[in-house]
Short mmCIF file of C-alpha atoms in Angstrom, two decimals:
data_model
loop_
_atom_site.label_atom_id
_atom_site.label_comp_id
_atom_site.label_asym_id
_atom_site.label_seq_id
_atom_site.Cartn_x
_atom_site.Cartn_y
_atom_site.Cartn_z
CA MET A 421 98.55 62.51 105.72
CA ASN A 422 97.10 64.64 108.48
CA TRP A 423 97.95 68.21 107.21
CA LEU A 424 96.65 70.17 110.14
CA GLN A 425 98.71 67.93 112.48
CA LEU A 426 101.83 68.63 110.22
CA ALA A 427 101.06 72.40 110.41
CA GLU A 428 101.10 72.06 114.25
CA GLU A 429 104.36 70.31 114.05
CA VAL A 430 105.79 73.06 111.78
CA ILE A 431 104.57 75.87 114.06
CA ALA A 432 106.33 73.83 116.95
CA GLY A 433 109.75 73.99 114.76
CA LYS A 434 109.52 70.78 112.67
CA MET A 435 110.99 71.10 109.22
CA ILE A 436 109.10 68.74 106.89
CA SER A 437 110.90 65.86 105.25
CA ASN A 438 111.35 65.63 101.52
CA GLU A 439 108.83 62.72 101.48
CA GLU A 440 106.15 65.30 103.33
CA ALA A 441 107.10 68.23 100.79
CA LEU A 442 106.71 65.98 97.63
CA ALA A 443 103.43 64.62 98.97
CA ILE A 444 101.99 68.14 98.96
CA LEU A 445 102.66 68.47 95.21
CA TYR A 446 101.72 65.11 94.37
CA SER A 447 98.57 65.07 96.65
CA ASP A 448 95.20 64.40 95.01
CA ASP A 449 93.07 67.45 94.36
CA ASP A 450 90.48 66.16 96.80
CA ASP A 451 92.85 66.86 99.50
CA LEU A 452 93.61 70.37 98.60
CA LEU A 453 91.24 72.25 101.12
CA LYS A 454 92.88 70.18 103.83
CA ILE A 455 96.46 70.99 102.69
CA MET A 456 95.37 74.84 102.44
CA ASP A 457 93.54 74.35 106.02
CA GLY A 458 97.05 73.46 107.27
CA ALA A 459 99.00 76.31 105.45
CA PHE A 460 96.38 78.77 106.83
CA ALA A 461 96.97 77.57 110.36
CA ILE A 462 100.68 78.48 109.96
CA ARG A 463 100.05 81.78 108.16
CA LYS A 464 97.57 82.76 110.90
CA TYR A 465 99.85 82.01 113.87
CA TYR A 466 102.65 84.21 112.33
CA TYR A 467 100.66 86.99 110.33
CA GLY A 468 97.19 86.60 111.65
CA LYS A 469 94.78 87.89 108.65
CA LYS A 470 97.14 90.91 107.63
CA VAL A 471 98.10 91.29 104.13
CA LYS A 472 101.13 93.25 102.88
CA LEU A 473 100.63 94.96 99.55
CA ASN A 474 103.33 95.58 97.10
CA MET A 475 103.66 97.84 93.75
CA ILE A 476 106.14 97.64 91.16
CA MET A 477 107.87 100.58 89.40
CA ASN A 478 109.41 99.46 86.31
CA ALA A 479 112.49 102.05 86.44
CA LYS A 480 114.27 100.57 83.29
CA SER A 481 112.70 98.52 80.69
CA GLY A 482 114.69 96.14 78.05
CA TYR A 483 118.02 96.72 76.93
CA CYS A 484 119.17 93.82 79.09
CA PRO A 485 122.32 91.75 78.26
CA GLU A 486 121.18 88.47 80.00
CA ASP A 487 119.47 85.68 78.35
CA CYS A 488 116.90 84.48 80.93
CA GLY A 489 114.46 82.28 79.11
CA TYR A 490 111.41 83.62 80.87
CA CYS A 491 111.85 87.28 80.38
CA SER A 492 110.55 89.47 77.62
CA GLN A 493 113.34 91.92 78.42
CA SER A 494 116.32 89.54 77.73
CA SER A 495 118.64 89.82 74.72
CA LYS A 496 117.23 86.77 73.36
CA SER A 497 113.79 87.86 73.45
CA THR A 498 111.60 89.07 70.46
CA ALA A 499 108.64 90.20 72.46
CA PRO A 500 107.45 93.49 71.46
CA ILE A 501 107.91 95.42 74.75
CA ASP A 502 108.30 99.24 75.79
CA LYS A 503 112.02 99.95 76.07
CA TYR A 504 113.34 102.95 77.95
CA PRO A 505 116.56 103.94 79.95
CA PHE A 506 116.47 104.61 83.67
CA ILE A 507 113.69 106.99 84.61
CA THR A 508 114.15 110.22 86.52
CA LYS A 509 113.91 110.78 90.54
CA ASP A 510 110.84 112.70 89.98
CA GLU A 511 109.12 109.82 88.12
CA ILE A 512 110.19 107.40 91.01
CA LEU A 513 108.69 109.87 93.38
CA ALA A 514 105.50 109.97 91.52
CA GLY A 515 105.18 106.34 91.72
CA ALA A 516 105.82 106.41 95.41
CA LYS A 517 102.97 109.06 95.84
CA ARG A 518 100.55 106.61 93.97
CA ALA A 519 101.54 103.61 96.10
CA PHE A 520 101.01 105.73 99.43
CA GLU A 521 97.58 106.84 98.27
CA ASN A 522 96.56 103.29 97.37
CA LYS A 523 97.61 101.85 100.90
CA ILE A 524 100.74 100.06 99.38
CA GLY A 525 103.06 99.36 102.12
CA THR A 526 106.14 98.34 100.12
CA TYR A 527 107.32 100.14 96.98
CA CYS A 528 109.53 98.17 94.45
CA ILE A 529 112.00 100.10 92.24
CA VAL A 530 112.84 97.35 89.56
CA ALA A 531 115.20 97.95 86.78
CA SER A 532 116.33 95.76 83.95
CA GLY A 533 120.04 94.73 83.25
CA ARG A 534 123.01 92.61 84.56
CA GLY A 535 123.49 95.38 87.48
CA PRO A 536 123.18 98.87 88.31
CA THR A 537 125.62 101.94 87.11
CA ARG A 538 126.77 104.36 89.61
CA LYS A 539 124.21 106.77 88.26
CA ASP A 540 121.39 104.15 88.67
CA VAL A 541 122.38 103.86 92.16
CA ASN A 542 122.78 107.44 92.70
CA VAL A 543 119.12 108.07 91.35
CA VAL A 544 117.48 105.40 93.40
CA SER A 545 119.37 106.54 96.62
CA GLU A 546 118.26 110.15 96.07
CA ALA A 547 114.70 109.13 95.54
CA VAL A 548 114.64 106.62 98.40
CA GLU A 549 115.66 109.46 100.85
CA GLU A 550 112.78 111.60 99.90
CA ILE A 551 110.39 108.55 99.81
CA LYS A 552 111.24 107.69 103.32
CA GLU A 553 110.69 111.40 104.46
CA LYS A 554 107.61 112.13 102.66
CA TYR A 555 105.72 108.84 102.60
CA GLY A 556 107.32 106.44 105.08
CA LEU A 557 107.05 103.33 102.61
CA LYS A 558 109.02 100.38 103.01
CA VAL A 559 111.42 100.51 99.85
CA CYS A 560 112.53 97.32 98.03
CA ALA A 561 115.26 97.74 95.12
CA CYS A 562 115.81 95.05 92.40
CA LEU A 563 118.49 96.29 90.12
CA GLY A 564 120.28 93.08 89.26
CA LEU A 565 123.84 91.73 90.59
CA LEU A 566 124.95 94.03 93.32
CA LYS A 567 128.41 95.25 94.50
CA GLU A 568 129.51 95.75 98.13
CA GLU A 569 129.74 99.59 97.83
CA GLN A 570 126.35 99.77 96.00
CA ALA A 571 124.78 97.66 98.64
CA GLN A 572 126.11 99.94 101.31
CA GLN A 573 124.92 103.18 99.31
CA LEU A 574 121.57 101.96 99.14
CA LYS A 575 121.52 100.91 102.77
CA GLU A 576 122.43 104.52 103.89
CA ALA A 577 119.82 106.04 101.76
CA GLY A 578 117.09 103.93 103.45
CA VAL A 579 116.49 101.04 101.07
CA ASP A 580 114.80 98.48 103.34
CA ARG A 581 114.83 95.40 101.04
CA TYR A 582 116.69 93.75 98.22
CA ASN A 583 115.14 91.59 95.72
CA HIS A 584 117.22 88.90 93.75
CA ASN A 585 115.22 85.99 92.86
CA LEU A 586 117.10 82.43 93.00
CA ASN A 587 114.20 81.60 90.35
CA THR A 588 114.70 77.99 90.16
CA SER A 589 116.80 75.19 91.56
CA GLU A 590 120.60 75.18 91.30
CA ARG A 591 120.11 71.90 89.23
CA HIS A 592 117.72 73.70 86.85
CA HIS A 593 119.32 76.95 86.68
CA SER A 594 121.58 76.57 83.33
CA TYR A 595 118.22 75.48 81.58
CA ILE A 596 116.92 79.05 82.31
CA THR A 597 120.02 80.99 81.93
CA THR A 598 123.63 80.89 80.95
CA SER A 599 124.86 84.40 81.19
CA HIS A 600 125.03 84.38 84.95
CA THR A 601 125.19 81.64 87.47
CA TYR A 602 123.10 80.34 90.36
CA GLU A 603 126.09 81.28 92.73
CA ASP A 604 125.91 84.95 91.31
CA ARG A 605 122.39 85.14 92.36
CA VAL A 606 122.96 83.81 95.96
CA ASN A 607 125.91 86.01 96.30
CA THR A 608 123.87 89.28 95.67
CA VAL A 609 121.33 88.10 98.17
CA GLU A 610 124.30 87.55 100.88
CA ILE A 611 125.87 90.84 99.88
CA ALA A 612 122.32 92.64 100.74
CA LYS A 613 122.28 90.90 103.89
CA LYS A 614 125.75 91.48 104.96
CA HIS A 615 125.05 95.30 104.59
CA GLY A 616 121.80 95.14 106.93
CA ILE A 617 119.19 94.96 103.96
CA SER A 618 116.39 92.63 104.28
CA PRO A 619 116.82 90.05 101.82
CA CYS A 620 113.89 88.99 99.23
CA SER A 621 114.32 86.24 96.99
CA GLY A 622 111.93 83.85 95.50
CA ALA A 623 111.12 81.79 92.54
CA ILE A 624 109.17 81.16 89.17
CA ILE A 625 107.25 78.01 88.91
CA GLY A 626 106.31 76.46 85.54
CA MET A 627 109.39 76.64 83.72
CA LYS A 628 109.75 72.63 82.95
CA GLU A 629 111.19 72.03 86.32
CA THR A 630 110.42 69.03 88.20
CA LYS A 631 108.54 68.80 91.44
CA LYS A 632 111.74 67.97 93.26
CA ASP A 633 112.97 71.31 91.73
CA VAL A 634 110.11 73.11 93.40
CA VAL A 635 111.09 71.35 96.63
CA ASP A 636 114.75 72.24 96.28
CA ILE A 637 114.21 76.10 95.53
CA ALA A 638 111.75 76.27 98.56
CA ARG A 639 114.72 74.70 100.77
CA ALA A 640 117.39 77.03 99.27
CA LEU A 641 115.47 79.98 100.08
CA HIS A 642 114.83 78.77 103.69
CA GLN A 643 118.69 78.24 103.91
CA LEU A 644 119.16 81.67 102.44
CA ASP A 645 116.86 83.11 105.16
CA ALA A 646 114.99 85.22 102.68
CA ASP A 647 112.62 87.53 104.82
CA SER A 648 110.24 87.77 101.63
CA ILE A 649 109.60 85.29 99.10
CA PRO A 650 107.83 86.18 95.97
CA VAL A 651 106.22 83.16 94.23
CA ASN A 652 105.72 83.83 90.44
CA PHE A 653 103.98 81.54 88.26
CA LEU A 654 105.10 81.54 84.54
CA ASN A 655 103.24 83.84 82.38
CA ALA A 656 104.80 82.44 79.23
CA ILE A 657 105.31 85.33 76.76
CA ASP A 658 105.66 84.98 73.00
CA GLY A 659 109.22 85.69 71.87
CA THR A 660 110.87 84.04 74.81
CA LYS A 661 112.36 80.68 74.91
CA LEU A 662 109.62 79.45 77.26
CA GLU A 663 106.75 80.85 74.86
CA GLY A 664 103.78 78.36 74.75
CA THR A 665 104.83 76.67 78.01
CA LYS A 666 101.76 75.85 79.86
CA GLU A 667 102.43 73.30 82.79
CA LEU A 668 100.19 74.60 85.59
CA ASN A 669 96.80 74.70 86.81
CA PRO A 670 95.07 76.66 89.70
CA ARG A 671 94.87 73.60 91.97
CA TYR A 672 98.64 72.86 91.37
CA CYS A 673 99.50 76.50 92.12
CA LEU A 674 97.80 76.38 95.35
CA LYS A 675 99.60 73.32 96.28
CA VAL A 676 103.04 75.30 95.64
CA LEU A 677 102.00 78.17 97.69
CA ALA A 678 101.16 75.75 100.77
CA LEU A 679 104.60 74.16 100.05
CA PHE A 680 106.36 77.49 100.45
CA ARG A 681 104.42 78.05 103.76
CA TYR A 682 105.04 74.68 105.08
CA ILE A 683 108.92 74.95 104.51
CA ASN A 684 108.89 78.84 105.19
CA PRO A 685 106.62 79.26 107.98
CA THR A 686 107.84 82.59 109.34
CA LYS A 687 108.54 84.39 106.15
CA GLU A 688 106.52 86.76 104.01
CA ILE A 689 105.14 84.80 101.10
CA ARG A 690 104.09 86.75 98.34
CA ILE A 691 101.64 85.80 95.31
CA SER A 692 103.64 87.36 92.52
CA GLY A 693 103.77 87.52 88.76
CA GLY A 694 101.29 85.45 86.64
CA ARG A 695 98.93 84.82 89.66
CA GLU A 696 96.11 86.11 87.47
CA VAL A 697 96.47 83.83 84.53
CA ASN A 698 97.38 80.68 86.54
CA LEU A 699 95.32 80.98 89.65
CA ARG A 700 92.47 82.54 87.83
CA SER A 701 89.31 82.02 89.85
CA LEU A 702 91.08 80.45 92.74
CA GLN A 703 93.15 83.47 93.44
CA PRO A 704 91.28 84.16 96.85
CA LEU A 705 92.50 80.73 98.22
CA GLY A 706 96.26 81.68 97.62
CA MET A 707 95.69 84.17 100.59
CA TYR A 708 95.26 81.33 102.89
CA ALA A 709 98.80 80.27 102.33
CA ALA A 710 100.36 83.76 101.40
CA ASN A 711 100.25 87.02 103.45
CA SER A 712 101.34 89.45 100.47
CA ILE A 713 100.62 90.14 97.11
CA PHE A 714 101.82 92.79 93.98
CA VAL A 715 98.77 95.15 93.22
CA GLY A 716 98.88 96.60 89.67
CA ASP A 717 100.82 95.81 86.79
CA TYR A 718 104.26 93.82 86.61
CA LEU A 719 107.12 94.73 84.59
CA THR A 720 106.02 93.82 80.97
CA THR A 721 102.70 92.10 81.75
CA ASP A 722 99.33 93.73 83.11
CA GLY A 723 98.06 92.83 86.49
CA GLN A 724 94.43 92.81 87.54
CA GLU A 725 92.31 96.03 88.12
CA ALA A 726 93.42 97.11 91.62
CA ASN A 727 89.86 97.35 93.05
CA SER A 728 89.58 93.45 92.49
CA ASP A 729 92.43 92.95 94.82
CA TYR A 730 90.92 94.95 97.53
CA HIS A 731 87.58 93.64 97.08
CA MET A 732 88.95 90.18 97.23
CA LEU A 733 90.76 90.73 100.45
CA GLU A 734 87.68 92.67 102.00
CA ASP A 735 85.42 89.49 100.96
CA LEU A 736 88.14 87.24 102.69
CA GLY A 737 87.84 89.14 106.06
CA PHE A 738 91.67 90.09 105.73
CA GLU A 739 93.18 93.31 106.66
CA ILE A 740 95.47 95.45 104.68
CA GLU A 741 98.83 96.24 106.91
CA LEU A 742 99.50 99.96 106.61
CA THR A 743 102.43 101.96 107.30
CA GLN A 744 102.57 104.46 110.21
CA LYS A 745 102.14 107.33 107.97
CA GLN A 746 99.33 105.40 106.07
CA GLU A 747 97.60 104.88 109.37
CA GLU A 748 97.89 108.60 110.38
CA VAL A 749 95.93 109.26 107.11
CA PHE A 750 93.46 106.34 106.34
CA CYS A 751 92.63 105.35 109.99
#
């Protein structure tokens, strides 16, 4: 396979075939750099060498009635995690200040649970109005299954993006969770889109899915027209259904990132949870396919020290994408 030629065809508008997609995942490791070269050609065409930085604020931890097999916050998990109710507006604002000062362009307000209460949405809405005024950050909310009126309120408050991951293929979904359906997740993304909120939806790789499942979820996100696609790699937590699962290696993770870029050439591809433990020393190579990363800690697991990410991007010769207000301060 001539991967650079395939990349040029993708840039010209081609959708790769299932055979070509699977060929990426099944490819010999000796072809990895050629595959990444093609992925970088696509990434550079649409995004140059800019990188979007994202930061998570875990606004509510634990107490979730859902049974997601990967999650330490689920009702079935016995993992020892911090549990606390929805934080205050001032705490959300303090996180936004840290994000601004650390050149984070997108601030992600995340809460556990099936879906937000009216009070939760009110707190987020009030906080977002101040965040937009003070810091000009892009704000992404991730609050679970969403109702029409909630989406409208969040939009009016200034929420730019709503995250609700499909996580895995439709076929594999019932293995991961039974307390909600794949269609429930799709519906929430569609509700966000309907109300003018940019859709963010992604996947978790390494949950005993097949390679065809990986191709299917990449295609489903293309069909959903998700603007931002977080690609997580399972960090199996003791006490969850998937504890002890170790299916991934760094080279395969890079092939997955390349696959998502070939199938979703124009979209923000974000290396997300589990990158430190799965990509390990090959993390820098992932940026040749992806154009976005999380900086700092995740929900209940630690990320690597932030300066390591800044040094990595500097060493790669990549440029952090700043907001207008950050450019006024830092440039």
